Coordinates of C-alpha atoms and ligand atoms in Angstrom, one line a residue:
M25 CA -13.1 -7.5 -46.2
S26 CA -15.8 -8.8 -44.0
F27 CA -15.9 -9.2 -40.2
E28 CA -16.2 -12.8 -39.1
P29 CA -16.3 -13.3 -35.3
A30 CA -14.3 -16.3 -34.1
E31 CA -15.5 -18.9 -31.6
W32 CA -15.5 -17.4 -28.1
P33 CA -17.7 -18.3 -25.1
R34 CA -19.5 -15.0 -25.2
R35 CA -19.4 -11.6 -26.9
L36 CA -17.0 -9.4 -25.0
R37 CA -17.3 -5.7 -24.3
S38 CA -14.5 -4.9 -26.7
Q39 CA -16.7 -6.1 -29.5
E40 CA -18.9 -3.0 -28.9
W41 CA -15.9 -1.2 -30.4
Y42 CA -14.4 -3.7 -32.8
G43 CA -17.0 -6.4 -33.5
G44 CA -19.0 -5.5 -36.6
V45 CA -19.1 -3.6 -39.9
S46 CA -20.8 -0.4 -38.9
R47 CA -19.3 3.0 -39.5
D48 CA -18.4 3.2 -35.8
N49 CA -16.8 -0.3 -35.8
I50 CA -14.7 0.7 -38.8
Y51 CA -13.8 4.0 -37.1
H52 CA -12.5 2.2 -33.9
R53 CA -10.8 -0.6 -35.7
G54 CA -9.4 1.4 -38.6
W55 CA -7.6 3.9 -36.4
L56 CA -6.0 1.2 -34.2
K57 CA -4.7 -0.4 -37.4
N58 CA -2.3 2.4 -37.8
Q59 CA -0.2 0.4 -35.2
G60 CA 0.1 -2.4 -37.8
Y61 CA -2.5 -4.9 -36.5
P62 CA -3.8 -7.5 -39.0
H63 CA -7.6 -7.5 -39.5
D64 CA -8.1 -11.0 -38.1
L65 CA -7.0 -9.8 -34.6
F66 CA -10.3 -8.1 -34.2
D67 CA -12.2 -11.4 -34.4
G68 CA -13.6 -11.4 -30.9
R69 CA -10.6 -12.4 -28.9
P70 CA -10.2 -10.6 -25.6
V71 CA -8.5 -7.2 -25.5
I72 CA -6.3 -7.1 -22.5
G73 CA -5.2 -3.8 -21.1
I74 CA -1.7 -3.8 -19.5
L75 CA -2.2 -0.9 -17.2
N76 CA 1.3 0.2 -16.7
T77 CA 2.5 2.5 -13.9
W78 CA 5.9 2.9 -15.6
S79 CA 7.4 6.4 -15.3
E80 CA 11.0 7.7 -15.2
L81 CA 9.9 9.7 -12.1
T82 CA 8.7 6.5 -10.4
P83 CA 12.1 4.8 -10.2
C84 CA 10.7 1.9 -8.3
N85 CA 8.6 1.1 -11.5
G86 CA 11.4 2.1 -13.9
H87 CA 11.7 -1.4 -15.4
L88 CA 8.0 -2.0 -16.0
R89 CA 8.2 -1.3 -19.8
E90 CA 10.5 -4.3 -20.1
L91 CA 8.2 -6.4 -17.9
A92 CA 5.2 -5.3 -20.0
E93 CA 6.8 -7.0 -23.0
K94 CA 6.8 -10.3 -21.1
V95 CA 3.2 -9.8 -20.1
K96 CA 2.3 -9.1 -23.8
A97 CA 4.1 -12.3 -24.8
G98 CA 2.0 -14.3 -22.4
I99 CA -1.2 -12.7 -23.7
W100 CA -0.4 -13.4 -27.3
E101 CA 0.4 -17.0 -26.4
A102 CA -2.9 -17.5 -24.8
G103 CA -4.9 -16.0 -27.7
G104 CA -5.5 -12.5 -26.4
F105 CA -4.9 -9.1 -27.9
P106 CA -2.6 -7.1 -25.6
V107 CA -2.6 -3.3 -25.4
E108 CA -0.2 -1.4 -23.1
V109 CA -1.9 1.6 -21.5
P110 CA 0.0 4.1 -19.4
V111 CA -1.9 5.1 -16.2
F112 CA -1.3 7.6 -13.4
S113 CA 1.8 6.7 -11.5
A114 CA 2.0 8.1 -8.0
S115 CA 5.7 7.8 -7.0
E116 CA 6.4 7.6 -3.3
N117 CA 9.7 9.3 -3.6
T118 CA 8.8 12.3 -5.8
F119 CA 5.2 13.3 -5.3
R120 CA 4.6 16.2 -3.0
P121 CA 3.1 16.8 -0.5
T122 CA 2.7 13.0 -0.5
A123 CA 1.8 10.3 -3.0
M124 CA -1.1 9.3 -0.8
M125 CA -2.8 12.5 -1.8
Y126 CA -3.0 11.1 -5.3
R127 CA -3.9 7.5 -4.6
N128 CA -7.6 8.2 -5.1
L129 CA -7.0 10.3 -8.2
A130 CA -5.0 7.4 -9.7
A131 CA -7.8 5.0 -8.7
M132 CA -10.4 7.2 -10.3
A133 CA -8.3 7.5 -13.5
V134 CA -7.8 3.8 -13.7
E135 CA -11.5 3.1 -13.2
E136 CA -12.5 5.5 -16.0
T137 CA -9.6 4.3 -18.3
M138 CA -10.9 0.7 -18.0
R139 CA -14.6 1.5 -18.4
A140 CA -14.4 4.0 -21.2
Q141 CA -12.2 1.8 -23.4
P142 CA -12.4 -1.6 -25.1
I143 CA -10.8 -3.6 -22.3
D144 CA -12.0 -7.1 -21.5
G145 CA -9.4 -7.9 -18.9
A146 CA -6.5 -6.0 -17.2
V147 CA -3.0 -6.8 -16.0
L148 CA -2.2 -4.3 -13.3
L149 CA 1.5 -3.6 -13.6
V150 CA 2.5 -2.0 -10.3
G151 CA 5.2 -1.7 -7.7
C152 CA 5.8 1.5 -5.8
D153 CA 3.6 1.9 -2.7
K154 CA 0.5 3.7 -4.0
T155 CA 0.4 2.2 -7.4
T156 CA -0.7 -1.2 -6.1
P157 CA -3.7 -0.1 -4.1
S158 CA -4.8 2.6 -6.5
L159 CA -4.9 0.1 -9.5
M160 CA -6.7 -2.6 -7.4
M161 CA -9.2 0.0 -6.2
G162 CA -9.9 1.2 -9.8
A163 CA -10.2 -2.3 -11.1
A164 CA -12.5 -3.3 -8.3
S165 CA -14.9 -0.5 -9.1
T166 CA -15.3 -1.7 -12.7
D167 CA -15.3 -5.4 -11.8
I168 CA -13.5 -6.2 -15.1
P169 CA -11.3 -9.4 -14.7
S170 CA -8.0 -8.2 -13.4
I171 CA -4.7 -9.6 -12.2
V172 CA -1.8 -8.0 -10.4
V173 CA 1.8 -8.4 -11.2
T174 CA 4.3 -6.3 -9.3
G175 CA 7.8 -5.2 -10.4
G176 CA 9.4 -6.9 -7.4
P177 CA 11.9 -5.6 -4.9
M178 CA 15.4 -4.3 -5.4
L179 CA 18.4 -6.5 -4.5
N180 CA 19.9 -6.1 -1.0
G181 CA 21.8 -2.9 -0.4
W182 CA 25.2 -3.4 1.3
F183 CA 27.4 -0.8 3.0
R184 CA 30.6 -1.7 4.9
G185 CA 29.5 -5.3 5.3
E186 CA 26.0 -4.5 6.6
R187 CA 22.6 -4.8 4.8
V188 CA 21.2 -1.4 3.8
G189 CA 17.4 -1.6 3.9
S190 CA 15.5 0.9 1.7
G191 CA 14.1 3.6 3.9
T192 CA 14.9 1.8 7.2
A193 CA 18.7 2.6 6.8
L194 CA 17.8 6.2 5.8
W195 CA 15.9 6.8 9.0
Q196 CA 18.6 5.1 11.1
M197 CA 21.5 7.0 9.5
S198 CA 19.8 10.4 9.8
E199 CA 19.4 9.7 13.5
D200 CA 23.0 8.6 13.7
I201 CA 24.2 11.9 12.2
K202 CA 22.2 13.8 14.7
A203 CA 23.6 11.7 17.5
G204 CA 27.2 12.3 16.2
K205 CA 27.7 8.6 15.3
M206 CA 28.0 9.1 11.5
T207 CA 29.6 11.8 9.3
Q208 CA 27.9 13.4 6.3
E209 CA 30.5 11.9 4.0
E210 CA 29.7 8.4 5.2
F211 CA 26.0 9.1 4.7
L212 CA 26.7 10.2 1.0
E213 CA 28.8 7.0 0.5
A214 CA 25.9 4.9 1.9
E215 CA 23.5 6.6 -0.5
Q216 CA 25.4 4.9 -3.4
A217 CA 24.8 1.5 -1.8
M218 CA 21.1 1.8 -1.1
S219 CA 19.5 1.1 -4.5
R220 CA 21.6 -1.4 -6.4
S221 CA 19.0 -2.5 -9.0
S222 CA 15.6 -2.0 -10.5
G223 CA 12.7 -2.6 -8.2
T224 CA 10.8 -1.4 -5.1
C225 CA 12.0 -0.9 -1.6
N226 CA 13.8 -4.0 -0.4
T227 CA 12.4 -3.9 3.1
M228 CA 9.0 -5.0 4.3
G229 CA 7.9 -1.4 3.6
T230 CA 4.6 -0.5 2.0
A231 CA 5.5 -1.7 -1.5
S232 CA 6.5 -5.1 -0.3
T233 CA 3.5 -5.2 2.0
M234 CA 1.0 -4.3 -0.7
A235 CA 2.6 -6.9 -3.0
S236 CA 2.0 -9.4 -0.2
M237 CA -1.5 -8.1 0.3
A238 CA -2.3 -8.6 -3.4
E239 CA -1.1 -12.1 -3.2
A240 CA -2.8 -12.9 0.1
L241 CA -6.1 -11.4 -1.3
G242 CA -5.8 -13.8 -4.3
M243 CA -5.3 -11.0 -6.8
A244 CA -1.8 -12.1 -7.9
L245 CA -0.3 -15.4 -8.9
S246 CA 1.2 -17.4 -6.0
G247 CA 4.8 -16.5 -5.3
N248 CA 4.6 -13.1 -7.0
A249 CA 5.4 -10.8 -4.1
A250 CA 9.0 -11.5 -3.2
I251 CA 10.7 -12.3 -6.6
P252 CA 13.4 -9.6 -7.0
G253 CA 12.8 -7.1 -9.8
V254 CA 15.9 -8.2 -11.7
D255 CA 15.6 -11.9 -11.3
A256 CA 14.7 -13.8 -14.5
R257 CA 11.9 -15.4 -12.6
R258 CA 10.2 -12.0 -12.3
R259 CA 10.0 -11.9 -16.1
V260 CA 8.6 -15.5 -16.1
M261 CA 6.0 -14.4 -13.6
A262 CA 5.0 -11.5 -15.9
Q263 CA 4.6 -13.9 -18.8
L264 CA 2.6 -16.4 -16.8
T265 CA 0.4 -13.5 -15.6
G266 CA -0.3 -12.5 -19.2
R267 CA -1.3 -16.1 -20.1
R268 CA -3.5 -16.3 -17.0
I269 CA -5.6 -13.1 -17.6
V270 CA -6.8 -14.5 -21.0
Q271 CA -8.2 -17.6 -19.2
M272 CA -9.7 -15.4 -16.5
V273 CA -11.6 -13.4 -19.1
K274 CA -12.8 -16.7 -20.7
D275 CA -14.0 -17.9 -17.2
D276 CA -15.4 -14.4 -16.4
L277 CA -13.4 -14.5 -13.1
K278 CA -13.9 -11.0 -11.7
P279 CA -12.5 -9.0 -8.7
S280 CA -15.8 -9.4 -6.9
D281 CA -15.4 -13.2 -7.1
I282 CA -12.0 -12.9 -5.4
L283 CA -12.3 -10.0 -3.1
T284 CA -14.6 -11.6 -0.5
R285 CA -14.6 -11.0 3.2
E286 CA -12.6 -14.3 3.6
A287 CA -9.9 -12.9 1.3
F288 CA -9.7 -9.6 3.3
E289 CA -9.4 -11.6 6.5
N290 CA -6.6 -13.6 5.0
A291 CA -4.8 -10.4 4.0
I292 CA -5.1 -8.9 7.5
R293 CA -3.7 -12.0 9.1
C294 CA -0.9 -12.1 6.6
N295 CA 0.0 -8.5 7.4
G296 CA 0.5 -9.5 11.0
A297 CA 2.7 -12.5 10.1
I298 CA 5.0 -10.5 7.8
G299 CA 5.1 -7.4 10.1
G300 CA 3.6 -5.4 7.3
S301 CA 3.2 -1.7 6.9
T302 CA 0.5 0.3 8.8
N303 CA -0.3 1.9 5.4
A304 CA -1.9 -1.5 4.5
V305 CA -4.7 -0.7 6.9
L306 CA -5.7 2.3 4.8
H307 CA -5.4 0.6 1.5
V308 CA -7.1 -2.6 2.4
L309 CA -10.0 -0.8 4.1
A310 CA -10.4 1.4 1.0
L311 CA -10.3 -1.6 -1.3
A312 CA -12.9 -3.3 0.8
G313 CA -15.1 -0.2 0.4
R314 CA -14.9 -0.6 -3.4
V315 CA -16.4 -4.1 -3.4
G316 CA -18.9 -3.5 -0.6
V317 CA -17.2 -5.7 2.1
D318 CA -17.9 -4.2 5.5
L319 CA -14.4 -4.2 6.9
T320 CA -13.5 -2.1 9.9
L321 CA -10.6 -1.2 12.0
S322 CA -12.0 -3.6 14.6
D323 CA -11.5 -6.4 12.1
W324 CA -7.8 -5.5 12.0
D325 CA -7.5 -5.7 15.7
R326 CA -9.5 -8.8 16.2
L327 CA -7.9 -10.8 13.4
G328 CA -4.4 -9.7 13.9
R329 CA -4.2 -10.0 17.7
D330 CA -3.0 -13.6 17.9
V331 CA -0.9 -13.6 14.8
P332 CA 2.9 -13.9 15.5
T333 CA 5.2 -11.9 13.3
I334 CA 7.4 -14.7 11.8
L335 CA 9.1 -12.8 9.1
N336 CA 12.5 -11.6 10.1
L337 CA 12.7 -8.6 7.7
M338 CA 13.5 -5.0 8.3
P339 CA 12.1 -2.7 9.6
S340 CA 10.9 -5.2 12.3
G341 CA 13.8 -7.7 11.9
K342 CA 17.1 -8.3 10.2
Y343 CA 16.8 -9.5 6.5
L344 CA 15.5 -8.1 3.2
M345 CA 13.1 -9.1 0.5
E346 CA 15.8 -10.9 -1.5
E347 CA 16.4 -13.3 1.3
F348 CA 12.6 -13.7 1.8
F349 CA 12.4 -14.9 -1.8
Y350 CA 15.3 -17.4 -1.3
A351 CA 13.6 -18.7 1.8
G352 CA 10.4 -19.5 -0.1
G353 CA 8.5 -16.3 -0.2
L354 CA 4.9 -15.6 0.8
P355 CA 3.5 -19.1 0.1
V356 CA 5.5 -20.3 3.1
V357 CA 3.9 -17.7 5.4
L358 CA 0.4 -18.4 4.0
R359 CA 1.0 -22.1 4.6
R360 CA 2.0 -21.4 8.2
L361 CA -1.1 -19.4 8.7
G362 CA -3.2 -22.2 7.2
E363 CA -1.6 -24.8 9.5
A364 CA -2.4 -22.5 12.5
G365 CA -6.0 -22.3 11.5
M366 CA -5.6 -18.7 10.5
L367 CA -6.3 -18.9 6.8
H368 CA -9.6 -19.3 4.9
K369 CA -8.3 -22.1 2.8
D370 CA -11.1 -22.1 0.3
A371 CA -10.7 -18.4 -0.7
L372 CA -10.6 -18.2 -4.5
T373 CA -7.5 -16.7 -6.3
V374 CA -6.8 -15.5 -9.8
S375 CA -5.6 -19.0 -10.4
G376 CA -9.3 -20.1 -10.4
G377 CA -8.5 -22.4 -7.5
R378 CA -8.3 -22.3 -3.7
I379 CA -5.5 -20.4 -2.0
W380 CA -4.6 -23.5 0.0
D381 CA -4.0 -25.5 -3.1
E382 CA -1.4 -22.9 -4.1
V383 CA 0.5 -22.8 -0.8
S384 CA 0.0 -26.1 1.0
D385 CA 3.3 -27.6 -0.1
A386 CA 5.5 -24.5 0.2
V387 CA 8.9 -25.2 1.8
N388 CA 10.8 -22.9 4.2
W389 CA 14.4 -23.0 3.1
N390 CA 15.7 -20.7 5.8
D391 CA 14.2 -20.7 9.3
D392 CA 16.2 -17.6 10.3
V393 CA 14.3 -15.6 7.7
I394 CA 10.9 -17.2 8.2
L395 CA 11.0 -18.0 11.9
P396 CA 9.4 -20.8 13.8
V397 CA 6.6 -19.6 16.1
E398 CA 8.8 -20.1 19.2
R399 CA 11.2 -17.5 17.8
A400 CA 8.6 -15.1 16.5
L401 CA 9.6 -11.4 16.6
T402 CA 6.4 -10.6 18.3
A403 CA 3.8 -13.0 19.6
S404 CA 0.9 -10.6 18.8
G405 CA 2.1 -9.0 15.6
G406 CA -1.1 -7.8 14.1
I407 CA -1.8 -4.0 13.9
A408 CA -3.0 -2.9 17.3
V409 CA -6.1 -0.6 17.1
L410 CA -6.3 1.8 20.0
H411 CA -9.4 3.7 21.3
G412 CA -10.0 6.2 24.1
N413 CA -10.8 9.8 24.6
L414 CA -7.8 10.8 22.4
A415 CA -8.9 8.5 19.5
P416 CA -12.7 8.0 19.6
N417 CA -12.6 6.6 16.0
G418 CA -9.3 4.7 16.5
A419 CA -5.6 4.9 16.1
V420 CA -3.1 2.3 15.0
L421 CA 0.3 1.0 16.2
K422 CA 2.6 -1.7 14.7
P423 CA 3.7 -3.9 17.6
S424 CA 6.5 -5.6 15.7
A425 CA 8.2 -2.2 15.1
A426 CA 7.7 -0.8 18.6
S427 CA 9.7 -1.1 21.9
P428 CA 8.2 -3.7 24.3
E429 CA 9.1 -1.5 27.3
L430 CA 7.0 1.4 25.9
M431 CA 3.9 -0.5 25.1
K432 CA 2.5 0.7 28.5
H433 CA 3.6 4.2 29.1
R434 CA 2.4 7.4 30.8
G435 CA 4.1 10.6 29.9
R436 CA 4.0 14.3 29.7
A437 CA 2.9 15.6 26.3
V438 CA 5.2 17.8 24.2
V439 CA 3.0 19.2 21.5
F440 CA 3.9 20.3 18.0
E441 CA 1.0 22.1 16.3
D442 CA 2.1 20.9 12.8
I443 CA 5.1 19.6 11.0
D444 CA 6.7 23.1 10.5
D445 CA 6.4 23.7 14.3
Y446 CA 8.1 20.3 14.8
K447 CA 11.0 21.1 12.4
A448 CA 11.5 24.5 13.9
R449 CA 11.8 23.4 17.5
I450 CA 12.9 19.7 17.7
A451 CA 16.7 20.5 17.7
D452 CA 16.3 23.3 20.2
E453 CA 18.6 22.4 23.1
D454 CA 16.2 24.3 25.4
L455 CA 13.1 22.3 24.4
D456 CA 11.6 20.9 27.6
I457 CA 11.7 17.2 26.7
D458 CA 13.2 14.0 27.8
E459 CA 12.7 10.3 26.9
T460 CA 9.8 9.9 29.3
C461 CA 7.7 12.5 27.4
V462 CA 5.1 11.7 24.7
M463 CA 5.7 13.6 21.4
V464 CA 2.4 14.8 19.9
L465 CA 2.1 16.0 16.3
K466 CA -1.1 17.6 15.1
N467 CA -2.6 18.5 11.7
C468 CA -1.0 15.8 9.6
G469 CA -4.1 13.7 8.9
P470 CA -5.9 13.3 5.5
R471 CA -7.1 16.9 5.5
G472 CA -4.6 18.6 7.8
Y473 CA -1.5 17.7 5.7
P474 CA -3.4 16.9 2.5
G475 CA -2.9 13.2 1.9
M476 CA -1.7 12.4 5.4
S477 CA 2.0 12.5 5.1
E478 CA 4.5 9.9 6.4
V479 CA 5.8 12.0 9.2
G480 CA 4.4 10.1 12.2
N481 CA 7.8 8.6 13.1
M482 CA 9.2 12.1 13.9
G483 CA 12.8 11.9 14.8
L484 CA 13.8 12.2 18.4
P485 CA 15.4 15.4 19.8
P486 CA 19.2 15.4 19.2
K487 CA 19.8 15.9 22.9
V488 CA 17.9 12.7 23.7
L489 CA 19.6 10.8 20.8
R490 CA 23.1 11.8 22.1
R491 CA 22.3 10.0 25.3
G492 CA 21.8 6.8 23.4
I493 CA 18.0 6.8 23.5
T494 CA 16.5 5.4 20.3
D495 CA 12.8 5.3 20.9
M496 CA 10.1 7.4 22.5
V497 CA 6.3 7.3 22.4
R498 CA 5.0 9.4 19.5
I499 CA 1.4 10.2 18.6
S500 CA -0.1 11.8 15.6
D501 CA -2.8 11.7 12.9
A502 CA -0.1 11.2 10.3
R503 CA 1.0 8.0 8.6
M504 CA 4.5 6.4 8.8
S505 CA 6.6 4.9 6.1
G506 CA 6.3 1.1 6.0
T507 CA 10.1 1.1 6.3
A508 CA 10.1 3.0 9.6
Y509 CA 10.0 1.8 13.2
G510 CA 9.4 2.9 16.7
T511 CA 6.6 3.1 19.3
V512 CA 4.5 5.3 17.1
V513 CA 0.7 5.8 17.3
L514 CA -0.6 6.7 13.9
H515 CA -3.9 7.6 12.0
T516 CA -5.4 9.1 15.2
A517 CA -9.0 9.8 14.3
P518 CA -10.8 12.0 14.1
E519 CA -7.8 14.0 12.9
A520 CA -6.9 17.4 14.4
A521 CA -7.8 19.4 11.3
V522 CA -11.5 18.4 11.7
G523 CA -11.5 19.1 15.5
G524 CA -10.7 15.6 16.8
P525 CA -9.5 15.5 20.4
L526 CA -5.9 15.5 19.2
A527 CA -6.4 19.1 18.3
V528 CA -6.8 20.2 21.9
V529 CA -3.9 18.4 23.5
R530 CA -1.6 20.9 25.2
S531 CA 2.0 20.5 26.2
G532 CA 2.1 19.4 29.8
D533 CA -1.0 17.2 29.6
M534 CA -0.4 13.6 30.7
I535 CA -1.1 10.9 28.1
E536 CA -1.5 7.2 28.8
L537 CA -0.7 4.6 26.1
D538 CA -1.8 1.0 26.9
V539 CA -1.3 -1.2 23.9
P540 CA -2.2 -4.5 25.6
G541 CA -5.4 -2.8 26.8
R542 CA -5.8 -1.1 23.4
R543 CA -6.3 2.3 25.1
L544 CA -5.1 5.9 24.3
H545 CA -6.1 8.3 27.0
L546 CA -5.7 12.0 27.5
D547 CA -5.7 12.4 31.3
I548 CA -7.7 15.5 31.8
P549 CA -11.2 15.9 33.3
E550 CA -13.9 15.1 30.8
A551 CA -15.6 18.5 31.3
E552 CA -12.3 20.2 30.5
L553 CA -11.9 18.1 27.3
Q554 CA -15.4 19.1 26.2
D555 CA -14.7 22.8 27.0
R556 CA -11.5 22.7 24.9
L557 CA -13.3 21.0 22.0
K558 CA -16.1 23.6 22.1
A559 CA -13.6 26.4 21.9
W560 CA -11.6 24.8 19.0
T561 CA -11.9 26.6 15.7
R562 CA -10.3 25.7 12.4
S563 CA -7.5 28.0 11.5
E564 CA -6.7 26.9 7.9
P565 CA -9.1 27.8 5.1
P566 CA -9.8 25.0 2.6
P567 CA -7.9 25.2 -0.8
A568 CA -9.7 27.5 -3.2
S569 CA -9.9 25.2 -6.2
G570 CA -8.5 22.3 -8.1
Y571 CA -7.8 18.8 -7.1
A572 CA -6.7 19.9 -3.6
R573 CA -10.2 21.3 -3.1
L574 CA -11.8 18.1 -4.4
F575 CA -9.6 16.1 -2.0
H576 CA -10.4 18.3 0.9
D577 CA -14.1 18.2 0.4
H578 CA -14.4 14.5 -0.2
V579 CA -11.7 12.6 1.6
E580 CA -12.9 10.4 4.4
G581 CA -11.2 9.7 7.7
A582 CA -8.3 7.4 8.2
E583 CA -10.6 4.9 10.1
S584 CA -12.3 4.0 6.9
G585 CA -9.3 4.1 4.5
A586 CA -9.3 7.8 3.4
D587 CA -11.1 7.1 0.1
F588 CA -13.3 9.7 -1.4
D589 CA -16.9 9.5 -0.3
F590 CA -18.2 9.4 -3.9
L591 CA -15.8 6.7 -5.1
K592 CA -16.9 4.0 -2.7
G593 CA -18.6 1.0 -4.3
C594 CA -18.5 -0.8 -7.6
R595 CA -19.9 1.1 -10.6
G596 CA -19.5 -1.8 -13.0
N597 CA -18.4 -1.9 -16.6
E598 CA -21.3 -1.2 -18.8
V599 CA -20.1 0.1 -22.1
P600 CA -20.7 3.9 -22.3
K601 CA -22.7 5.2 -25.3
D602 CA -20.7 6.2 -28.4
S603 CA -21.0 9.8 -29.5
H604 CA -19.8 9.4 -33.1
Ligands
FES710 FE1 8.8 3.3 -4.3 FE2 9.6 2.5 -1.8 S1 9.7 4.4 -2.6 S2 8.7 1.3 -3.4

């Protein structure tokens, strides 16, 4: 049996494995044939890797095997050769100390998986928070044509007639228990109502935000982000995505063609309009670093400043992703940005066309979900980036989730040296704290709490909660779940564990937060601040070995996305030499 290549615009990289009659070609092809593939499938058609983050321990992605079958159907229909490839799946709700510690590992694994194997194009099958950025980062560093399809959000949760938003309700109910407003039995009953179907968190948490970012960046088909995980249209989207990637390979439409500065600016503005997660700041900055777009925290502040938050979804608002889909989904938001002159309309998407052509006729079917500007949740909804002597490299705050009356605040610091210190003392009735204080948490940044845990929205002291207070100013170098809320300053950089000014704050110091003025100030004399910084020494030794040591030695600061220094940039997809 000979090998006769079919008509195709060019020889694809998979042909280095399968396209010929050499001993090595026969070795690569022959072994794959144990899966029952006919010989003529190796005729030069594109091999499409369906990079699947399915795992039974990533419940948010638990239905992705089923969706992968629909992606495969689309690839076959369009003349491609689909292969489903499992990749590292960093689950938000199981990985300890935090899934964020493994985002870069997953990105590295995906990059090497794509480059080292006969993959001409990739469908990135993702959902849970870190799976979406890690696969986009890995794909961007190979620049192999790639398209995102997400698993979609869970259906609305309902408990006693009220919507139960993933995460958001959990934070609220745990505070209600501390305040004596809810019993443990009721909490357990509510647990049964939280996750009614397959899919990701149903709030505008990090998963929904990153699905929206992928769509706004042009890396997913229009309308992908909001379709519920169990809606038949999610499966249609998967099949269409499979069809589309084959054409993208034909057209050689690569991540570097799509992930331009204009695309990143569209994503940042979109994040403001949807009240997206602060985690997007880290992921979008890291992704930009992979394709060499010089994006900074200042871009987040500058571009988001005038963007009103028009999406009425938890944690900032009232509804959930299911209702967002019924209202028209992300295309409506992007259309509104375009009409306000806040969208680069010519930005290219995986469709091969302009983003504006995808969204310009989107219809809003519910203006209580996608609000008119006059009823925006926040007029200036973009992520606020703060600077000052407490955050020389920046810190972030999400205005749509904060309390307006706390946006300018001066208060006495109550300092927790780390998360264990916080847990040990927060419920102490003798703790010297009231609602005018500023809670400060140290050593939870990328290195301090490896991976930068989502503990920045530390719960309030029970004695304050019992008086009906629901928000206080909180400052840390940690992250916050996209489902959480409050006047919470996050990602303070440099972090305490590397000797940033946060490390030397003491209980009793006065701190000034001025969000409109973008200022975060520790009100002590400059000379004293310098003396304290000089006297600071690191107390924790670095991990002795293993991935934790690699992470410690190479993770960058939050201000640039917490990627590894050696992973930045695109290393391309040249086919590695064969050793057989
Ligand atoms: Fe996986 Fe929220 S925990 S999407």
